[in-house]
């Protein structure tokens, strides 16, 4: 492996985070083109007027990151708004591209890092470290594709899910019983809408305890898993980071006995609270604890479970016992006071300081295989190492098959063990657009198996939003409709036009051979699954500003409709393309459109796909689940291409590679 185009620099005394898999010799000094200020711990470079800044994986705002302050500080952040500085992830890869010269950087620092991208100074890009113990990589290359591919070689091959995980999944926080789940399966079946997965949220657990199943609500779980699988449906349970403190609960007792939980300075286990009430946090950075926790998933895989989602692993903290005591002590001062306006705000802040408090992340420590580190110094690794714990266990305990795994929190390196979903978005049209913009950034950083909660997690959705979102979701590798407890029900059978939903989901199933092939090629060649147009059309200035059209694999471009009450949209074509307006997999019209601007009609039930010249798009017949799809009986939509020219990737979809 030659990665001579990558230079590695070292600041301070960095820890090995596990993000990188290739050993690059160290270059002394400060990276060319950057200045470093020791006092403020700032690394700065200037931006050309034309620079587009790509990267950062899952976060807020646009594909071009220029013009905002981004902060890598993984958080349980349910408000995915422009005012925020980040979400659940730290994927510190960026790429500067002015059209002529481009280069990438990767900041391997597990603590809080600020990326001031033309925010303070419109012509500057500054990286500000809370702690400057950092490996810093500079990646040269001639094109964005080359840089992404070198970066990905540096961090190792992306996670490969089982083929069935490319089916559609229905989820909701609040399916309380086996009968609730059966009902979901029944309604989908009744309407003939394909479905591969039903997700199980925290409701399935006994008192929110990991690796337990409520026996009243899910009697004979193993039989139930089998019953569903016979219907073609996999159950995918959630696992949370916090372990309930409860005498007699084996996970708690073993963890205490073996010293596997995160400890405070005085050596006692940190007491925090999340869904189960008081919890301890497993010290996933410790390899013995990681192995121990990972082996617990076996309880569920032995019952026939083949996939999981890891949640609350930033880790989310509702409160810590220590801080709550502080709050109660202070609150008494306010009790008999007349609150003036400043007093009111101080009081409000005190109450608001209870959850996800930065101070709380400084109260506990990890045993990072012999090195004691305070949590905040390695905060962004926690979700990564939880998922690594599961991933390593699956390799040990389920060597014959791939297990579905995705996580809420992430750091570079976790992409080798699982995918991500983008967390608690809202049923807003702007969040459909955000989902569109997040996808190429996730591809760059190697988080190929990813997607958002289709329809929106928080708030009350509408039929048209679910439909438009589903029309985009069919192209994302992880394709799941999920909704919060209390929100309007948004399973596809809840609305007036189930036929339309059926057609859209069936189109996804028809596209699975294409989607899986393009996904796998992106995994194996360190490529992009979803790419911005500017990566491909290097000489087209317009493409540098287009963020609402994406290349999906090698053959097609998509242009989703993401605004309400629209029956079409403007689309820019960098070259002549063949427009396919799908109403279903076998009902569509075709039209050749010249390069340039077009207003393209798309009724609520219509999906726009553009086939590139010289390319072919394979389609199979839909089926009720992925396992039933035929890979032999394919039809092709081509644009000046021979169907044979399509480079199909095929494997058994389940063996590990
Ligand atoms: O505090 O398990 O992002 O998908 O439904 C909320 C309940 C905890 C957050 C996840 C969401 C999930 C929810 N969880």
XYZ file of C-alpha atoms and ligand atoms in Angstrom:
671
model
C 0.000 0.000 0.000
C 1.534 3.300 -0.958
C 0.049 6.406 0.497
C 2.887 8.730 -0.355
C 0.407 11.484 -1.002
C -0.473 11.550 2.708
C 1.613 13.421 5.242
C 1.186 12.880 8.939
C 1.998 15.569 11.514
C 1.924 15.350 15.253
C 0.940 17.991 17.799
C 1.353 17.408 21.519
C 1.077 13.794 22.663
C -1.734 12.203 20.711
C -3.481 8.959 21.642
C -4.090 6.247 19.110
C -7.832 6.629 18.515
C -8.137 3.654 16.187
C -9.361 5.849 13.342
C -6.439 5.060 11.065
C -5.274 1.643 9.865
C -2.156 2.580 7.868
C 1.054 3.618 9.550
C 2.300 6.790 7.873
C 5.786 8.064 8.741
C 5.780 11.302 10.652
C 6.659 14.609 8.981
C 8.239 17.196 11.269
C 7.052 20.762 11.517
C 3.884 22.540 10.542
C 1.960 21.491 7.433
C 2.798 23.590 4.378
C 0.301 26.368 3.852
C -0.766 26.426 7.519
C 0.311 28.601 10.408
C 0.162 27.378 13.977
C -0.352 29.511 17.039
C 0.871 27.641 20.095
C -0.905 29.955 22.560
C -4.388 29.773 21.099
C -3.862 26.238 19.715
C -5.042 27.384 16.333
C -4.031 25.969 13.009
C -4.953 28.291 10.167
C -4.851 28.349 6.405
C -6.245 30.866 3.978
C -9.119 30.141 1.654
C -9.212 31.112 -1.983
C -12.277 32.984 -3.125
C -13.338 29.918 -5.063
C -12.652 27.286 -2.413
C -15.457 24.914 -1.664
C -14.936 23.145 1.665
C -16.347 19.622 1.749
C -16.533 17.113 4.558
C -17.377 16.627 8.244
C -19.776 13.755 7.509
C -22.936 13.908 9.582
C -23.555 17.465 10.724
C -25.844 20.408 9.977
C -25.977 22.844 7.021
C -24.781 22.373 3.461
C -22.480 20.221 1.381
C -20.175 23.240 1.149
C -19.204 23.891 4.750
C -17.889 27.362 4.072
C -19.352 30.106 6.261
C -19.993 28.516 9.624
C -18.414 27.368 12.851
C -18.597 23.588 13.192
C -17.679 21.888 16.447
C -16.893 18.225 16.832
C -18.446 17.447 20.184
C -20.802 14.486 19.933
C -24.103 15.370 21.514
C -27.626 14.078 22.016
C -28.916 16.975 19.916
C -32.561 16.703 18.887
C -32.627 20.184 17.345
C -30.999 19.871 13.952
C -31.008 23.572 13.296
C -28.737 26.018 11.521
C -27.869 27.706 14.785
C -26.215 24.508 16.027
C -22.578 23.596 15.534
C -22.825 19.867 15.203
C -24.829 16.729 15.881
C -23.965 13.230 17.152
C -20.845 12.682 15.074
C -17.213 13.704 14.730
C -15.924 12.838 11.301
C -13.059 15.303 11.046
C -12.231 14.948 7.377
C -12.344 18.067 5.206
C -11.390 18.876 1.659
C -10.605 22.247 0.130
C -11.220 22.522 -3.590
C -10.983 25.648 -5.718
C -11.425 23.738 -8.939
C -7.690 23.601 -9.690
C -5.961 22.557 -6.534
C -7.592 20.406 -3.931
C -6.358 18.679 -0.791
C -7.858 16.927 2.179
C -7.135 17.052 5.887
C -7.999 14.642 8.648
C -7.850 15.823 12.242
C -7.487 12.775 14.434
C -8.357 14.270 17.803
C -10.978 12.598 20.016
C -11.715 15.732 22.059
C -13.561 18.918 21.187
C -12.323 20.531 17.975
C -13.654 23.651 16.304
C -13.652 24.114 12.561
C -14.003 27.806 11.897
C -14.608 27.735 8.171
C -14.712 31.345 7.009
C -16.889 32.141 10.009
C -14.720 34.543 12.001
C -12.747 35.638 8.941
C -14.282 35.145 5.496
C -10.921 34.239 3.949
C -9.615 31.896 6.616
C -10.062 28.362 7.762
C -9.023 27.842 11.370
C -8.924 24.667 13.405
C -9.082 25.320 17.136
C -8.210 22.564 19.571
C -9.374 22.347 23.129
C -6.474 19.954 23.521
C -3.849 19.948 20.835
C -2.829 16.302 21.231
C -3.507 15.516 17.627
C -2.473 13.575 14.606
C -2.996 15.762 11.614
C -3.027 14.349 8.099
C -2.749 16.229 4.830
C -3.910 14.320 1.778
C -2.867 15.425 -1.681
C -4.492 14.403 -4.905
C -5.530 15.721 -8.261
C -9.279 15.289 -7.855
C -11.788 15.032 -4.997
C -12.288 11.343 -5.873
C -8.560 10.684 -5.507
C -8.399 12.466 -2.176
C -11.461 10.706 -0.796
C -10.121 7.376 -1.916
C -6.710 7.940 -0.280
C -8.364 9.091 2.922
C -10.537 6.015 2.936
C -7.557 3.762 2.359
C -5.998 5.432 5.396
C -8.999 4.702 7.626
C -9.834 1.229 6.341
C -12.674 -0.448 4.540
C -16.242 0.588 5.288
C -18.686 -1.702 7.050
C -20.668 -4.122 4.884
C -24.200 -4.933 6.039
C -26.158 -7.991 4.937
C -28.000 -7.617 1.640
C -31.411 -7.756 3.331
C -30.494 -4.513 5.113
C -31.064 -2.788 1.765
C -34.760 -3.480 2.159
C -37.261 -1.118 3.743
C -37.602 -0.899 7.511
C -40.475 0.349 9.615
C -39.768 1.720 13.035
C -41.499 3.647 15.739
C -40.778 4.416 19.326
C -43.850 2.916 20.985
C -44.459 -0.556 19.531
C -45.077 -1.966 22.967
C -46.054 -5.565 22.393
C -45.483 -8.429 19.998
C -49.028 -7.792 18.773
C -48.158 -4.182 17.939
C -45.310 -5.485 15.809
C -47.503 -8.169 14.224
C -49.995 -5.458 13.341
C -47.325 -3.489 11.468
C -46.326 -6.597 9.520
C -49.950 -7.422 8.796
C -50.846 -3.972 7.501
C -47.844 -3.898 5.162
C -48.628 -7.350 3.901
C -52.271 -6.474 3.381
C -51.318 -3.602 1.111
C -48.521 -5.535 -0.563
C -45.885 -2.956 0.410
C -42.475 -4.673 0.660
C -40.894 -4.724 4.119
C -37.710 -6.361 5.425
C -37.324 -5.031 8.931
C -39.356 -3.924 11.876
C -37.318 -2.081 14.449
C -37.751 -2.559 18.145
C -37.238 0.573 20.227
C -36.644 0.688 24.003
C -40.202 -0.516 24.616
C -39.191 -4.171 24.160
C -36.825 -4.166 27.117
C -37.645 -4.940 30.708
C -37.373 -1.563 32.471
C -35.042 -0.299 29.731
C -32.354 -2.808 30.639
C -30.001 -3.777 27.804
C -30.165 -7.435 26.755
C -33.470 -8.084 28.469
C -36.888 -8.668 26.956
C -40.123 -7.872 28.695
C -41.675 -11.333 29.025
C -45.278 -10.136 29.363
C -45.205 -7.995 26.271
C -42.966 -10.297 24.232
C -43.653 -13.825 25.445
C -41.500 -16.531 23.845
C -39.280 -14.084 22.071
C -37.370 -16.688 20.109
C -40.555 -18.078 18.606
C -41.668 -14.550 17.784
C -38.391 -13.773 15.991
C -38.873 -16.922 13.944
C -42.532 -16.194 13.237
C -41.562 -12.793 11.829
C -38.650 -14.181 9.868
C -40.958 -16.713 8.265
C -42.917 -13.700 7.049
C -39.692 -12.305 5.558
C -39.261 -9.730 8.320
C -36.232 -9.269 10.571
C -36.646 -7.686 13.989
C -33.940 -5.144 14.751
C -33.661 -4.213 18.452
C -32.092 -1.086 19.923
C -29.263 -1.195 22.484
C -28.565 1.811 24.709
C -25.233 2.803 26.213
C -26.236 3.063 29.886
C -26.527 -0.051 32.067
C -29.254 0.095 34.725
C -28.100 -0.010 38.313
C -30.159 -2.803 39.795
C -29.263 -5.594 42.184
C -29.690 -8.961 40.535
C -29.341 -7.640 36.976
C -26.440 -9.659 35.568
C -25.018 -6.997 33.255
C -24.878 -4.532 36.138
C -23.458 -7.035 38.612
C -20.771 -8.391 36.292
C -19.745 -4.894 35.244
C -19.346 -3.803 38.867
C -17.493 -6.958 39.853
C -15.031 -6.771 36.969
C -14.597 -3.002 37.152
C -15.882 -2.494 33.611
C -17.731 0.788 34.230
C -16.431 4.344 33.904
C -15.113 5.665 37.183
C -14.799 9.004 38.876
C -11.540 10.436 40.193
C -12.150 8.723 43.559
C -12.454 5.313 41.899
C -16.204 4.877 42.378
C -18.427 4.213 39.376
C -20.046 7.287 37.860
C -23.789 7.356 38.496
C -25.716 8.968 35.663
C -29.331 8.637 34.610
C -30.864 7.818 31.248
C -33.980 5.812 30.332
C -33.556 3.050 32.921
C -33.117 5.597 35.712
C -29.695 5.418 37.324
C -27.029 3.807 35.160
C -23.320 3.150 34.859
C -21.530 3.593 31.557
C -19.481 0.645 30.278
C -15.897 1.671 29.635
C -15.835 0.704 25.958
C -12.320 2.114 25.595
C -11.081 -0.725 27.732
C -10.672 -3.807 25.570
C -11.707 -6.271 28.297
C -14.900 -4.307 28.988
C -15.482 -4.007 25.269
C -15.263 -7.741 24.813
C -17.534 -8.375 27.778
C -20.270 -6.005 26.594
C -19.977 -7.151 22.979
C -20.521 -10.760 23.975
C -23.877 -9.757 25.484
C -25.336 -9.215 22.008
C -25.031 -12.978 21.659
C -28.061 -13.384 23.875
C -30.107 -11.801 21.107
C -28.262 -13.276 18.120
C -28.792 -16.703 19.719
C -32.508 -15.912 19.687
C -32.307 -15.325 15.940
C -31.718 -11.561 15.867
C -29.463 -10.428 12.992
C -29.297 -6.670 13.393
C -29.081 -3.881 15.979
C -28.998 -0.123 16.383
C -26.891 1.465 19.109
C -28.418 4.551 20.711
C -27.684 7.217 23.336
C -23.966 6.599 22.919
C -22.589 10.141 22.876
C -23.199 9.225 25.721
C -26.470 11.047 26.423
C -26.834 11.965 30.098
C -30.189 13.006 31.544
C -28.421 13.901 34.780
C -25.596 12.745 37.001
C -26.227 12.095 40.655
C -23.463 14.566 41.586
C -24.709 17.454 39.518
C -28.297 16.895 40.567
C -27.186 17.307 44.187
C -25.514 20.586 43.262
C -28.658 21.796 41.547
C -30.862 20.923 44.524
C -28.468 22.641 46.885
C -28.484 25.797 44.795
C -32.172 25.788 44.059
C -32.961 26.463 47.710
C -31.388 29.921 47.359
C -34.020 30.827 44.830
C -36.957 29.558 46.785
C -37.739 32.583 48.886
C -36.233 35.153 46.596
C -38.187 37.447 44.395
C -36.774 36.652 40.962
C -35.781 39.709 38.969
C -35.183 39.150 35.288
C -31.507 38.172 35.705
C -32.394 35.977 38.612
C -35.014 34.335 36.444
C -32.480 33.559 33.703
C -29.945 32.274 36.191
C -32.632 30.048 37.680
C -33.679 28.815 34.251
C -30.064 28.078 33.349
C -29.614 26.137 36.540
C -32.561 23.894 35.681
C -31.412 23.682 32.061
C -27.947 22.572 33.145
C -29.237 19.194 34.274
C -28.899 17.188 31.064
C -25.869 16.695 28.820
C -23.877 19.090 30.996
C -20.282 19.673 29.822
C -19.133 19.520 33.464
C -20.515 16.012 33.774
C -18.292 14.832 30.938
C -15.306 15.866 33.062
C -16.392 13.817 36.062
C -15.380 10.406 34.835
C -12.455 8.488 33.412
C -11.596 5.676 31.075
C -9.017 2.974 31.369
C -7.885 3.241 27.751
C -5.972 -0.036 27.913
C -3.746 1.076 30.746
C -3.894 4.832 30.218
C -6.230 6.698 32.530
C -7.925 9.451 30.537
C -10.598 11.877 31.565
C -13.721 11.352 29.489
C -13.890 14.793 27.859
C -10.437 14.235 26.316
C -11.757 11.235 24.376
C -15.445 12.113 24.398
C -16.014 11.663 20.680
C -14.802 8.060 20.749
C -17.520 6.692 22.988
C -20.122 5.775 20.353
C -17.385 4.447 18.074
C -16.083 2.130 20.780
C -19.555 0.943 21.770
C -20.163 -0.036 18.163
C -16.683 -1.505 17.909
C -17.536 -3.609 20.943
C -20.516 -5.037 19.059
C -18.681 -5.334 15.741
C -15.726 -7.219 17.218
C -18.117 -9.529 19.027
C -20.031 -10.289 15.835
C -16.771 -11.239 14.137
C -16.039 -13.620 17.016
C -19.490 -14.990 17.678
C -21.162 -14.800 14.277
C -18.245 -15.526 11.938
C -20.471 -16.980 9.223
C -22.701 -14.044 8.549
C -22.891 -10.295 8.459
C -24.881 -8.585 11.189
C -26.698 -5.317 10.623
C -25.321 -2.591 12.861
C -25.686 1.156 12.911
C -25.148 3.715 15.569
C -26.258 7.208 16.492
C -22.926 8.572 17.678
C -19.781 8.105 15.601
C -16.151 8.992 15.030
C -13.957 8.162 12.057
C -12.974 4.512 12.408
C -16.439 3.444 13.440
C -17.273 3.227 9.742
C -15.430 -0.136 9.784
C -17.903 -1.591 12.300
C -21.260 -0.095 11.391
C -23.265 2.595 9.704
C -25.097 5.583 11.155
C -28.540 7.028 11.105
C -28.668 10.780 11.447
C -30.670 10.831 14.677
C -33.639 12.840 15.841
C -34.578 15.015 12.898
C -38.002 16.661 12.709
C -40.893 16.240 10.280
C -39.871 19.364 8.432
C -39.357 19.852 4.717
C -36.060 21.531 5.540
C -34.924 18.293 7.165
C -35.611 16.357 4.008
C -33.258 18.808 2.304
C -30.775 18.415 5.162
C -30.870 14.646 4.621
C -30.063 15.182 0.923
C -27.077 17.349 1.862
C -25.785 15.023 4.563
C -25.558 12.005 2.291
C -22.554 12.946 0.121
C -20.634 14.106 3.189
C -21.283 10.728 4.792
C -20.007 8.977 1.664
C -16.771 10.981 1.772
C -16.076 9.951 5.335
C -16.737 6.267 4.683
C -20.098 6.056 6.458
C -21.653 4.437 3.434
C -24.432 2.530 5.161
C -26.410 5.527 6.361
C -29.740 7.275 6.161
C -32.168 9.472 8.071
C -35.490 8.852 9.772
C -37.741 9.027 6.717
C -40.838 11.113 7.415
C -39.069 12.854 10.283
C -38.627 11.693 13.886
C -39.992 14.608 15.935
C -43.192 16.554 15.344
C -46.249 15.647 13.315
C -45.664 14.687 9.739
C -47.940 14.961 6.716
C -48.674 12.492 3.944
C -46.952 14.573 1.271
C -43.797 14.957 3.369
C -43.611 11.217 4.012
C -44.129 10.602 0.308
C -41.474 13.014 -0.915
C -39.077 11.816 1.764
C -39.717 8.188 0.829
C -38.966 9.143 -2.787
C -35.500 10.239 -1.662
C -35.110 7.521 0.969
C -35.330 4.795 -1.665
C -31.836 5.828 -2.772
C -30.200 5.855 0.676
C -28.575 2.560 1.723
C -30.290 2.655 5.112
C -33.978 3.161 4.288
C -36.104 3.385 7.398
C -39.271 5.208 8.410
C -39.003 6.100 12.105
C -41.009 8.325 14.409
C -40.944 9.485 18.007
C -43.321 8.475 20.759
C -46.326 10.787 20.673
C -45.873 11.988 17.100
C -48.478 11.423 14.382
C -48.409 7.854 13.160
C -46.499 7.669 9.892
C -46.351 4.058 8.796
C -47.060 4.077 5.088
C -50.489 2.524 5.684
C -51.636 5.462 7.814
C -52.346 7.655 4.822
C -54.898 7.975 2.052
C -52.770 6.820 -0.870
C -51.155 3.514 0.027
C -50.984 2.600 -3.699
C -48.549 5.449 -4.297
C -46.394 4.400 -1.359
C -46.440 0.849 -2.596
C -45.189 1.939 -6.001
C -42.376 4.008 -4.514
C -41.172 1.291 -2.144
C -41.428 -1.276 -4.930
C -39.206 0.946 -7.042
C -36.598 0.709 -4.285
C -36.787 -3.066 -4.418
C -36.434 -2.995 -8.206
C -33.338 -0.881 -7.743
C -31.714 -3.123 -5.117
C -29.360 -4.851 -7.613
C -28.166 -1.409 -8.713
C -28.050 0.133 -5.216
C -26.221 -2.848 -3.735
C -23.757 -3.009 -6.642
C -22.956 0.679 -6.427
C -22.742 0.495 -2.641
C -20.374 -2.466 -2.743
C -18.172 -0.873 -5.387
C -17.951 2.229 -3.191
C -16.926 0.012 -0.268
C -14.373 -2.052 -2.159
C -12.842 0.781 -4.209
C -13.028 3.459 -1.508
C -15.445 5.380 -3.666
C -18.486 7.563 -3.220
C -21.960 6.058 -3.119
C -23.679 9.450 -3.244
C -21.596 12.265 -4.673
C -21.977 15.972 -5.312
C -22.084 16.826 -9.032
C -18.905 18.860 -8.658
C -16.873 15.684 -8.022
C -17.695 14.432 -11.493
C -18.131 17.552 -13.594
C -14.886 19.266 -12.688
C -15.020 21.960 -15.325
C -18.608 23.008 -14.771
C -18.696 25.994 -12.438
C -22.423 25.650 -11.859
C -22.007 22.213 -10.330
C -19.930 23.651 -7.513
C -23.080 25.237 -6.107
C -25.607 22.482 -6.628
C -26.485 20.695 -3.405
C -29.996 19.425 -4.107
C -29.132 17.017 -6.898
C -26.854 14.044 -6.280
C -25.087 11.367 -8.238
C -26.133 7.961 -6.960
C -23.524 5.483 -8.082
C -22.133 5.635 -11.562
C -25.237 5.577 -13.753
C -27.729 8.065 -12.384
C -28.394 11.481 -10.931
C -31.378 12.178 -8.682
C -33.196 15.464 -8.163
C -35.649 15.033 -5.296
C -38.571 17.381 -4.745
C -38.170 18.685 -1.200
C -40.718 21.485 -0.976
C -44.381 21.264 -0.097
C -47.104 21.845 -2.691
C -44.724 21.527 -5.627
C -45.446 19.480 -8.715
C -42.010 19.925 -10.195
C -38.666 21.609 -9.726
C -35.762 23.183 -11.533
C -32.989 20.797 -12.451
C -29.591 21.643 -13.872
C -28.051 19.117 -16.242
C -24.281 19.332 -16.658
C -24.603 17.107 -19.702
C -27.321 15.610 -21.842
C -29.234 12.996 -19.821
C -32.211 10.727 -20.108
C -34.970 11.714 -17.709
C -36.991 8.845 -16.277
C -40.136 9.925 -14.476
C -41.112 6.882 -12.425
C -44.650 6.315 -11.177
C -43.711 2.735 -10.464
C -40.991 0.351 -11.507
C -42.897 -0.494 -14.680
C -44.783 2.718 -15.296
C -42.540 5.612 -16.316
C -41.890 7.993 -19.140
C -38.566 8.784 -20.702
C -37.285 11.931 -22.306
C -33.860 13.030 -23.467
C -32.965 16.416 -22.066
C -30.125 18.610 -23.294
C -27.524 20.010 -20.921
C -28.681 23.163 -19.122
C -31.580 24.322 -16.989
C -34.945 22.665 -17.067
C -38.158 22.882 -15.169
C -39.158 19.258 -14.701
C -42.624 18.181 -13.657
C -42.972 15.652 -10.852
C -46.381 15.003 -9.360
C -46.484 13.938 -5.740
C -46.204 10.259 -6.676
C -43.449 10.698 -9.271
C -39.729 10.068 -8.789
C -37.171 11.784 -11.025
C -34.121 9.808 -12.119
C -31.632 10.945 -14.759
C -29.588 8.342 -16.597
C -26.178 9.610 -17.686
C -24.982 9.159 -21.268
C -23.257 5.868 -21.919
C -24.767 4.346 -18.762
C -27.232 1.635 -17.934
C -29.604 1.196 -15.005
C -30.630 -2.360 -14.115
C -34.041 -3.055 -12.625
C -35.492 -6.234 -11.246
C -39.090 -7.074 -10.384
C -40.063 -6.059 -6.862
C -40.788 -8.682 -4.217
C -42.127 -8.655 -0.687
C -38.584 -8.768 0.728
C -34.997 -8.575 -0.515
C -34.380 -12.313 -0.169
C -37.120 -12.919 -2.760
C -35.662 -10.606 -5.415
C -34.434 -12.145 -8.637
C -30.979 -11.088 -9.846
C -31.276 -12.916 -13.139
C -34.393 -11.564 -14.690
C -33.296 -7.939 -15.070
C -34.434 -5.201 -17.395
C -32.274 -2.200 -18.247
C -32.926 1.436 -18.873
C -30.042 2.653 -20.977
C -28.893 5.902 -22.505
C -26.652 5.221 -25.483
C -25.276 2.180 -23.721
C -25.289 -1.550 -23.988
C -26.982 -3.215 -20.981
C -24.007 -5.561 -20.885
C -21.778 -2.596 -20.109
C -23.228 -2.374 -16.611
C -20.711 -3.603 -14.072
C -22.899 -5.632 -11.717
C -21.529 -6.625 -8.330
C -23.065 -9.760 -6.950
C -22.367 -11.982 -3.953
C -24.448 -14.118 -1.612
C -25.262 -11.031 0.441
C -24.586 -12.648 3.784
C -21.070 -14.156 3.999
C -18.404 -11.913 5.465
C -15.916 -10.429 3.041
O -34.240 9.855 24.377
O -35.237 5.089 22.193
O -32.473 8.843 18.488
O -34.368 7.053 17.452
O -36.533 6.371 19.116
C -34.704 9.317 23.177
C -36.047 6.205 21.982
C -34.035 7.989 22.948
C -33.345 8.495 20.694
C -33.189 7.929 19.311
C -34.526 7.601 18.737
C -35.244 6.621 19.640
C -35.368 7.199 21.041
N -34.049 7.560 21.556
